[in-house]
Amino acid sequence: MPQTIRGYAAQSATQPLGPFRFERRDPRPDDVVIDILYCGVCHSDLHQVRNEWGGSIYPMVPGHEIIGRVSAVGATVSQFKVGDMVGVGCMVDSCQHCEACAHGLEQYCEEGATFTYNSTDRHDGSPTHGGYSERIVTSEKFVLHIPDGLDPKAAAPLLCAGITTWSPLRHWNIGKGSKVAVVGLGGLGHMGLKFAKALGAEVTLFTRSPGKEAEARRLGADHVVLSTDASQMKAVSSHFDFILDTVPHQHDLNPYLATLKLDGTLCLVGLLEPLDPPASAGQLIRKRRAIVGSLIGGIPETQEMLDFCAQHGIGADVEMIDIQDIDHAYERMLKSDVRYRFVIDLASLDKAA
């Protein structure tokens, strides 16, 4: 029988989140039932809750950076057992037969991936609800092993912020000898610095804020460039092989394009809006530079990323919160008042009225 689950939900774009009870489906043969311990808070949760991207479905239980323990498995599940520490990221299903899915790139499913929340189950048409809740039921194919030695609290943001930065670094073959710059020092940017450094690159942070050098170096930066300083920008002209741009709002790409080498690439992972101001075609043509984008990552590369993190002692820098503090956390996110990711302790649901 379906299970009644406690969670926190948005009832509209303007109301605070609050306690909410809803049903999770009876597990299918390939399903894993997970008791949620921790859930990261992503900036996209805020966008979706407030319908800033359009298409929000209410009531909405956000959360797609989920860590928990397996409490039950379906009859055909072979990769997980009760008691395993596992994760669920941004997706819970896809068509499983298109070219993208066949290559482990489910995020680019040609029929559209089923997202962990604010989406529709492709089998029964029910709304999907995320990790601001006590339990989730998910197909085995979209569950991830959390390796021993990886702090589960610090692992939660890896399932979105981590894979969003790992996937392009791996796709564009970043490694020893690469000169990489990261634009922005937030939830995505701090993971970009850690990963680029661990992969062997020479790493630079671009920032508009003076005084971040010590923090950037702690996270893996070899250099810090103040992007508002013309002399510092000129000093790195035609310098970088790859720029990972994590800024989630419109900004001028042209100063960064000028710092790319011949065949250099600027990759957008935070911006979903039109480019404004426009990018200079001349900047692209004269040095065969490219502007590209990347969306989260597939299940195989997410598992690869988690295993890499365990081997290299990498996790997100997190601040733990109770679920009752989620709206305050959203307001702090808007002020960039978090280093660098909030994570909800779901045991706090017991405090809810």
mmCIF file of C-alpha atoms in Angstrom, residues 6 11 28 36 39 44 51 130 152 182 202-205 233 239 247 259 266 269 316:
data_model
loop_
_atom_site.group_PDB
_atom_site.id
_atom_site.type_symbol
_atom_site.label_atom_id
_atom_site.label_comp_id
_atom_site.label_asym_id
_atom_site.label_seq_id
_atom_site.Cartn_x
_atom_site.Cartn_y
_atom_site.Cartn_z
ATOM 1 C CA ARG A 6 5.967 13.678 6.263
ATOM 2 C CA GLN A 11 1.788 25.470 -1.544
ATOM 3 C CA ARG A 28 7.712 -1.524 -7.716
ATOM 4 C CA ILE A 36 16.306 10.184 4.123
ATOM 5 C CA CYS A 39 19.116 16.780 1.867
ATOM 6 C CA SER A 44 17.278 25.735 -8.041
ATOM 7 C CA ASN A 51 8.165 29.715 -9.899
ATOM 8 C CA GLY A 130 11.835 15.440 -3.405
ATOM 9 C CA PRO A 152 27.225 11.741 4.211
ATOM 10 C CA VAL A 182 36.393 29.187 -12.263
ATOM 11 C CA GLU A 202 46.481 24.874 -12.586
ATOM 12 C CA VAL A 203 43.453 26.630 -11.124
ATOM 13 C CA THR A 204 42.458 30.310 -11.014
ATOM 14 C CA LEU A 205 39.428 31.906 -9.414
ATOM 15 C CA MET A 233 42.497 40.741 -16.589
ATOM 16 C CA HIS A 239 45.829 32.224 -20.913
ATOM 17 C CA VAL A 247 27.358 32.484 -12.053
ATOM 18 C CA THR A 259 41.329 35.198 -21.396
ATOM 19 C CA LEU A 266 33.960 28.738 -21.688
ATOM 20 C CA VAL A 269 26.704 25.665 -15.729
ATOM 21 C CA ALA A 316 31.178 20.066 -0.044
#
